[in-house]
Short mmCIF file of C-alpha atoms and ligand atoms in Angstrom, two decimals:
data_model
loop_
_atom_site.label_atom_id
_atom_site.label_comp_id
_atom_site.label_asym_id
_atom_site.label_seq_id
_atom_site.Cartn_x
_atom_site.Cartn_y
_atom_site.Cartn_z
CA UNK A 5 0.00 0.00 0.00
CA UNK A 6 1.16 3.68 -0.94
CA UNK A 7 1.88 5.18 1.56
CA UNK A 8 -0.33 9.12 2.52
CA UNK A 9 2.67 11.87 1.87
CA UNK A 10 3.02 13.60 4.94
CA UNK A 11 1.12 17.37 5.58
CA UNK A 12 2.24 19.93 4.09
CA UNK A 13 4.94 22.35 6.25
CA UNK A 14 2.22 25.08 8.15
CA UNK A 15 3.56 28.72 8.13
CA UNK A 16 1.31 29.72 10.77
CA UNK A 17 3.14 27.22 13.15
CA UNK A 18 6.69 28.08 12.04
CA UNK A 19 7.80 24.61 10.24
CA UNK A 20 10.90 24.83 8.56
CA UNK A 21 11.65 21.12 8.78
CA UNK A 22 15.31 20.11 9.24
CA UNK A 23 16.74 17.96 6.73
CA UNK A 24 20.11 18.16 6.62
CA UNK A 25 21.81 14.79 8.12
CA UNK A 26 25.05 16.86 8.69
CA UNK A 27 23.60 19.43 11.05
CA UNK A 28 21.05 17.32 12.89
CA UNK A 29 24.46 15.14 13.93
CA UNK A 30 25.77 18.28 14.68
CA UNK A 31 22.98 19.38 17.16
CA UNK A 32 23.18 16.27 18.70
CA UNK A 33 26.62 15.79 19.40
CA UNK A 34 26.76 19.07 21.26
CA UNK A 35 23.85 17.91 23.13
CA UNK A 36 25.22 14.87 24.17
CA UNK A 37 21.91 13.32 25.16
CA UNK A 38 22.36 10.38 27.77
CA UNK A 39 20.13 7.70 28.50
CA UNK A 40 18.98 8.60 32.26
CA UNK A 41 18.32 12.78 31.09
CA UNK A 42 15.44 14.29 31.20
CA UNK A 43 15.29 15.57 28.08
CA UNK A 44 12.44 17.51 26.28
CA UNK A 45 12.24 18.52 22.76
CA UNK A 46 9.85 21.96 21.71
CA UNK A 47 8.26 21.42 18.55
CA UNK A 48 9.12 18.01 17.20
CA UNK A 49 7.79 18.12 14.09
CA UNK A 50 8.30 15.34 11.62
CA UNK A 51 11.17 13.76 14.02
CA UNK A 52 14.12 14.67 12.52
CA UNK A 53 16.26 15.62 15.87
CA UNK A 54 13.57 13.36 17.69
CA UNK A 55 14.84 9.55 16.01
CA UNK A 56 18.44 10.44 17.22
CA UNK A 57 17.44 11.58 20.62
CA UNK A 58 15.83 8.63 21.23
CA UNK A 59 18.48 6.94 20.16
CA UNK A 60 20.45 8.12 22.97
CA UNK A 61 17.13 8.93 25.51
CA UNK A 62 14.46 6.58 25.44
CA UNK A 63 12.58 8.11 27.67
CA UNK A 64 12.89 11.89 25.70
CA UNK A 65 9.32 13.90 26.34
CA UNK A 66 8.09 15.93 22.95
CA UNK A 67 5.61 19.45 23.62
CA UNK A 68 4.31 19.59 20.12
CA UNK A 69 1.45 21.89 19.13
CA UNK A 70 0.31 20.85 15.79
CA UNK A 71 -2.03 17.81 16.33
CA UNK A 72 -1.88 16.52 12.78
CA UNK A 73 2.06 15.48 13.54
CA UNK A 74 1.10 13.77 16.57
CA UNK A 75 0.09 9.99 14.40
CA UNK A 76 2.75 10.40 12.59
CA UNK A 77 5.09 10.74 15.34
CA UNK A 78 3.62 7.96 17.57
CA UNK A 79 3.83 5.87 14.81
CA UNK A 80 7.16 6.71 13.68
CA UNK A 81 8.68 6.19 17.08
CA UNK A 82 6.33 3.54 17.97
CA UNK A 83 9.51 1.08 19.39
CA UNK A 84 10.22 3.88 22.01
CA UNK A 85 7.57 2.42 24.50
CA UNK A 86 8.80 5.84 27.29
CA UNK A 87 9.09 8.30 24.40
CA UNK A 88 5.67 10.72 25.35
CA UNK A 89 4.17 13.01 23.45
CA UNK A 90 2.40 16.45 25.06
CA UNK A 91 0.15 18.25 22.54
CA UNK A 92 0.19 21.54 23.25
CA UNK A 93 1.92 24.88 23.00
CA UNK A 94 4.74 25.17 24.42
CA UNK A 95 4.03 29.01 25.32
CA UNK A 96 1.80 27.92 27.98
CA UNK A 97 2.91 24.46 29.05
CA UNK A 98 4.02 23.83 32.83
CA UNK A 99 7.55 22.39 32.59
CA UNK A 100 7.77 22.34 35.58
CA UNK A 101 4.97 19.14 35.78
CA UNK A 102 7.76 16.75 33.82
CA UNK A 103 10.00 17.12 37.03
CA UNK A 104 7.25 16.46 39.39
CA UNK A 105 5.94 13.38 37.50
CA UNK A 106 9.28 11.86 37.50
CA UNK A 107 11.05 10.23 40.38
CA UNK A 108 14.37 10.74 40.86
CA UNK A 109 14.45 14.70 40.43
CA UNK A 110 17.50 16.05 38.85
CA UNK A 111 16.70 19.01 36.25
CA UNK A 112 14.84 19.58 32.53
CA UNK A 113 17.52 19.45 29.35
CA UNK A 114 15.23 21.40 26.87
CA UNK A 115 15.97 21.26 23.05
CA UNK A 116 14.35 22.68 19.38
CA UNK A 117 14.39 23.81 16.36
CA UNK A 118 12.25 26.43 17.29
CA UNK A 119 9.66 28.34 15.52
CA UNK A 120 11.34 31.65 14.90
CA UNK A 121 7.71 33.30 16.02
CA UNK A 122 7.72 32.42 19.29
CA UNK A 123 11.28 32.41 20.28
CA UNK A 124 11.41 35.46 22.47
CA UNK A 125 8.49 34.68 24.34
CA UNK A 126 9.43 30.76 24.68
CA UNK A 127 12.65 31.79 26.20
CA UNK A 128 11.56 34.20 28.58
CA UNK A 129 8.73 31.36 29.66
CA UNK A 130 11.86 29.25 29.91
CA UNK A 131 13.86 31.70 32.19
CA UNK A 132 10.45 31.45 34.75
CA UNK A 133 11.57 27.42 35.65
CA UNK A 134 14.80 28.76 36.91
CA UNK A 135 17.29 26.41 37.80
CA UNK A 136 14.71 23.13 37.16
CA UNK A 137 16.53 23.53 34.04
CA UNK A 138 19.86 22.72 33.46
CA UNK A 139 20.23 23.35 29.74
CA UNK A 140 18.64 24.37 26.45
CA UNK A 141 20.13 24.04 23.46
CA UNK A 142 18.07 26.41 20.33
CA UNK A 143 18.35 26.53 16.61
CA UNK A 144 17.01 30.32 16.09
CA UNK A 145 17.04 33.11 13.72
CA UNK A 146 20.31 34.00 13.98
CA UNK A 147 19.63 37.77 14.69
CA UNK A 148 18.00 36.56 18.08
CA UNK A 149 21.44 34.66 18.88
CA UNK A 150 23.34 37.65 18.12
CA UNK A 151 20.66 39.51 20.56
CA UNK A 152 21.56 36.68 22.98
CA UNK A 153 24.99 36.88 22.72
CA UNK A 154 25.33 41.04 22.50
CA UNK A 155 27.66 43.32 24.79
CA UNK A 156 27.02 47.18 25.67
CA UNK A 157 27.23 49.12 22.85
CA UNK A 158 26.54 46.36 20.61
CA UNK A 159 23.59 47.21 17.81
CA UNK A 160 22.12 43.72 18.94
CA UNK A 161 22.05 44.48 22.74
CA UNK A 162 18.62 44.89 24.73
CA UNK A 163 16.20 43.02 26.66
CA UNK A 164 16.68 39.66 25.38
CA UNK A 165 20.24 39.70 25.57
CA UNK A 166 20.46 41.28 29.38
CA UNK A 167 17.77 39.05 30.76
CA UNK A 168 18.82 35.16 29.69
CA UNK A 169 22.44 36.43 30.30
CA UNK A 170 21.42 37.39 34.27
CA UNK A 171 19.84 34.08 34.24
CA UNK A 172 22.39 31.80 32.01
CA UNK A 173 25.69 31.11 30.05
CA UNK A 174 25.19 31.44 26.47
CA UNK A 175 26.92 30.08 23.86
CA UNK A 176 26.60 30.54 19.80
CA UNK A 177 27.50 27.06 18.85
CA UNK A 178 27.72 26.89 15.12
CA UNK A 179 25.71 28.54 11.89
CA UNK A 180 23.03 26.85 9.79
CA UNK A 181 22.13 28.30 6.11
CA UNK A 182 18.24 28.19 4.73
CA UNK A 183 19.61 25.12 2.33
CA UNK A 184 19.51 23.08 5.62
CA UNK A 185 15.50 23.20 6.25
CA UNK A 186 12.58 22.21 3.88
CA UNK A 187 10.99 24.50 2.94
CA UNK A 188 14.04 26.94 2.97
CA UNK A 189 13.61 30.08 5.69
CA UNK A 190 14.14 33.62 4.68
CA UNK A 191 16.69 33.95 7.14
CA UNK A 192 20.30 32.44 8.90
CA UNK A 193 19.82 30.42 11.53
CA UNK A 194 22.27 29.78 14.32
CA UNK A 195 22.90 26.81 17.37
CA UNK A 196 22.93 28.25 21.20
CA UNK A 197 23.18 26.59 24.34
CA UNK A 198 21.92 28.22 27.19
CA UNK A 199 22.56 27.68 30.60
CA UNK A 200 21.12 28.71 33.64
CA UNK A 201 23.33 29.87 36.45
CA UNK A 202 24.43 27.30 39.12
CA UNK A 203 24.42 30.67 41.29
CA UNK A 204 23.68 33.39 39.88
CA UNK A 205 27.05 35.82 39.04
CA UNK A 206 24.66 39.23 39.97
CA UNK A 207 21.58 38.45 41.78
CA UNK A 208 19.04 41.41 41.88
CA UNK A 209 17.53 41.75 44.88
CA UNK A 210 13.73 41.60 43.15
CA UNK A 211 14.32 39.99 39.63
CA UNK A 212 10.95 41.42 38.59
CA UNK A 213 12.44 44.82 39.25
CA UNK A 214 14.84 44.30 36.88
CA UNK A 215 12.27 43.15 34.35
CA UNK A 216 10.86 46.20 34.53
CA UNK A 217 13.81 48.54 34.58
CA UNK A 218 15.49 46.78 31.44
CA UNK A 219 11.99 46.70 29.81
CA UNK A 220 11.82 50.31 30.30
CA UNK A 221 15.16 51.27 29.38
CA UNK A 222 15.21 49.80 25.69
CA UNK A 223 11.75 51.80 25.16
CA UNK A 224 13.66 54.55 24.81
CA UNK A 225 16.71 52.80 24.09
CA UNK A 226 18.31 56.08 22.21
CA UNK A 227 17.34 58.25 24.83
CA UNK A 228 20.13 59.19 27.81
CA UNK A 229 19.16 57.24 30.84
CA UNK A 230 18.59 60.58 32.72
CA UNK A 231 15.55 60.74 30.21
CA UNK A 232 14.69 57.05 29.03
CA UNK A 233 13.88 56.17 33.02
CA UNK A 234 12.38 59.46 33.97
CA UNK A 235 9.58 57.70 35.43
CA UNK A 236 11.43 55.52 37.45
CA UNK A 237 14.35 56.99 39.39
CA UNK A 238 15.73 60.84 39.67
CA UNK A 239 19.02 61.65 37.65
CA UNK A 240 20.60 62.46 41.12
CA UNK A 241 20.07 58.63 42.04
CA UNK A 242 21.09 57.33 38.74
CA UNK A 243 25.19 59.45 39.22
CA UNK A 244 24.87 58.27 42.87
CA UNK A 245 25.19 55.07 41.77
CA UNK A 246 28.60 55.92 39.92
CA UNK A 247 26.94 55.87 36.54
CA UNK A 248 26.42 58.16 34.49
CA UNK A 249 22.86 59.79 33.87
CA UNK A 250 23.90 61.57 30.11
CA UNK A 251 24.45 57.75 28.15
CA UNK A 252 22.21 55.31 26.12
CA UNK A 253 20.92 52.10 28.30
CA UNK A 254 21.98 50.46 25.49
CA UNK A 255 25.97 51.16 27.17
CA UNK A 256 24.94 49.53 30.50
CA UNK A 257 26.53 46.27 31.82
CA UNK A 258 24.44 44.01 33.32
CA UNK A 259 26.16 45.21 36.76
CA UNK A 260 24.77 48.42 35.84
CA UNK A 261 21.44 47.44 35.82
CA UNK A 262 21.50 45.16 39.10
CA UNK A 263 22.76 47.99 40.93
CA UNK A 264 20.38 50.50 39.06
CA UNK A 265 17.61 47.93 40.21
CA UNK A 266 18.75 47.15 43.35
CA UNK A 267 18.13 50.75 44.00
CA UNK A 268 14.92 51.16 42.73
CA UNK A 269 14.21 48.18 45.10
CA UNK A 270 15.38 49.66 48.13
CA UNK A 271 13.83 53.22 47.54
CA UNK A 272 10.45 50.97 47.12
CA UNK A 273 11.26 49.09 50.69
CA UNK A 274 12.06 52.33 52.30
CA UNK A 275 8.64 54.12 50.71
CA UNK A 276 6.57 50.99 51.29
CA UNK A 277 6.25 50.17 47.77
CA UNK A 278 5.48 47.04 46.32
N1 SAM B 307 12.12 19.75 15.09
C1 SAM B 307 11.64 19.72 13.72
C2 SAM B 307 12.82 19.82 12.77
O1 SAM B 307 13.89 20.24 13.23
O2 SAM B 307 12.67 19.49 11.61
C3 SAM B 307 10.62 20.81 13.44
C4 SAM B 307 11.09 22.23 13.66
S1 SAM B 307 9.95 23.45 13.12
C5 SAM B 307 11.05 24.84 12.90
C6 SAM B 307 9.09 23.96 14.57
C7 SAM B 307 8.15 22.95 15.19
O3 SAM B 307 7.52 23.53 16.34
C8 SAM B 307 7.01 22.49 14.30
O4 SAM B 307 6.84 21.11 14.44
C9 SAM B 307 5.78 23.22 14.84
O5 SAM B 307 4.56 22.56 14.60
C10 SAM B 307 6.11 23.28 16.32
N2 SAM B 307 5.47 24.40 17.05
C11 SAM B 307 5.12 25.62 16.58
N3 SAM B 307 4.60 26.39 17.54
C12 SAM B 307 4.66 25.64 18.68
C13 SAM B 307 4.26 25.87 20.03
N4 SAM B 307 3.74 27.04 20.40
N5 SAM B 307 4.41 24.87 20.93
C14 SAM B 307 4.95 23.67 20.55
N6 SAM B 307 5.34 23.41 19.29
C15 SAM B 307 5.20 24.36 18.37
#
């Protein structure tokens, strides 16, 4: 019997299939699944990183959100009695949950080729399971790994790129041109493992205070601080601080922004602010 060809790739849900032997070894190797991880792939798809994380990880855990792969995958990897499929998006799903159905503890390994869409907002879901993570290892746009990777003064440096680097190590792994993915993306696309902080190097005293200060601060981002966080903290407190009020946010270190946070914390405490 013929066998049905498999759905077409779905814009709307990001699917840029990989199907390049070379670089799904390559994503794999610098994994370096093992068989007792717990290991959790975003977005599936028609298997292609899945079969050789199995390979390794028999017991790997798939969030996918597009319910027409989910036959297809449960058939495909039917000889994996562990492997589990969750049908859902990955935006909303409780990692968390895999830990606490699991004995044994230990922490999430996360991988995907992720839909360039949602990247921003998977990450910073990510970031919320702290340290119940170990690793993740992403194959994004790569204009959102140079965000993740960017220093002060870089054109690339903002939110994105001060936020998982309080939170994690990151590391630009290796390149990937369109030719690599069926049908062929628009854009380059890049390997990054990120990893949360054992300890973390410059712990804010309220991390959601530093949300909001970095959020603020790349509003405006070509504004002078002085201006650009007007409605958050006086000038005076800003040089008190030892930094200067007259540059861009965009030429803050992260230390910057801790201790510019780390203020606005403290004035809150001392003002009864919450
Ligand atoms: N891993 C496959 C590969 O490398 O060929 C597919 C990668 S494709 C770029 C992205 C995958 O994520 C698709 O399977 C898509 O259906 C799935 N996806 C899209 N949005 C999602 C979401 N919000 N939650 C979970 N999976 C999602």
């Amino acid at each position: 019997m013929k066998q049905a060809p498999p759905p077409r790739a779905r814009r709307r849900f990001g699917q840029n299939f990989l199907v390049d032997p070379g670089i799904v070894q390559r994503i794999v190797r610098h994994i370096a699944p093992r068989a007792d991880d717990r290991l959790v792939e975003i977005g599936p798809g028609r298997g292609a990183l899945t079969g050789p994380l199995l390979e390794a990880c028999p017991n790997l855990q798939v969030v996918e959100l597009d319910r027409d792969l989910v036959p297809l995958l449960l058939a495909q990897f039917a000889s994996y009695p562990a492997f589990k499929i969750h049908r859902g998006d990955a935006l909303k799903f409780d990692f968390a949950r895999l830990l606490a159905e699991t004995a044994g503890g230990g922490v999430l390994r996360i991988v995907g080729n992720l839909p360039y869409n949602i990247s921003t907002p998977l990450i910073f879901h990510l970031l919320g399971f702290g340290r119940q993570i170990g690793d993740m290892h992403f194959m994004l746009q790569k204009e959102v790994v140079q965000r993740l990777c960017a220093q002060p003064g870089e054109k690339a440096y903002g939110r994105l790129g001060v936020m998982v680097q309080y939170h994690c190590r990151v590391e630009k792994l290796f390149a990937v041109p369109p030719q690599s993915f069926r049908p062929a993306p628009k854009v380059d696309s890049a390997v990054v493992r990120l990893t949360p902080h054992a300890t973390l190097p410059l712990p804010a005293r309220d991390v959601a205070t530093l949300e909001r200060l970095v959020n603020t601060a790349f509003q405006q981002r070509r504004k002078t601080l002085r201006n650009a966080l007007k409605q958050l903290m006086a000038a005076e407190s800003i040089e008190k601080l030892g930094i200067d009020a007259g540059i861009r946010p965009e030429n803050l270190t992260l230390k910057d922004f801790v201790s510019l946070s780390d203020s606005l914390s403290e004035h809150a405490q001392t003002q009864g602010i919450q």
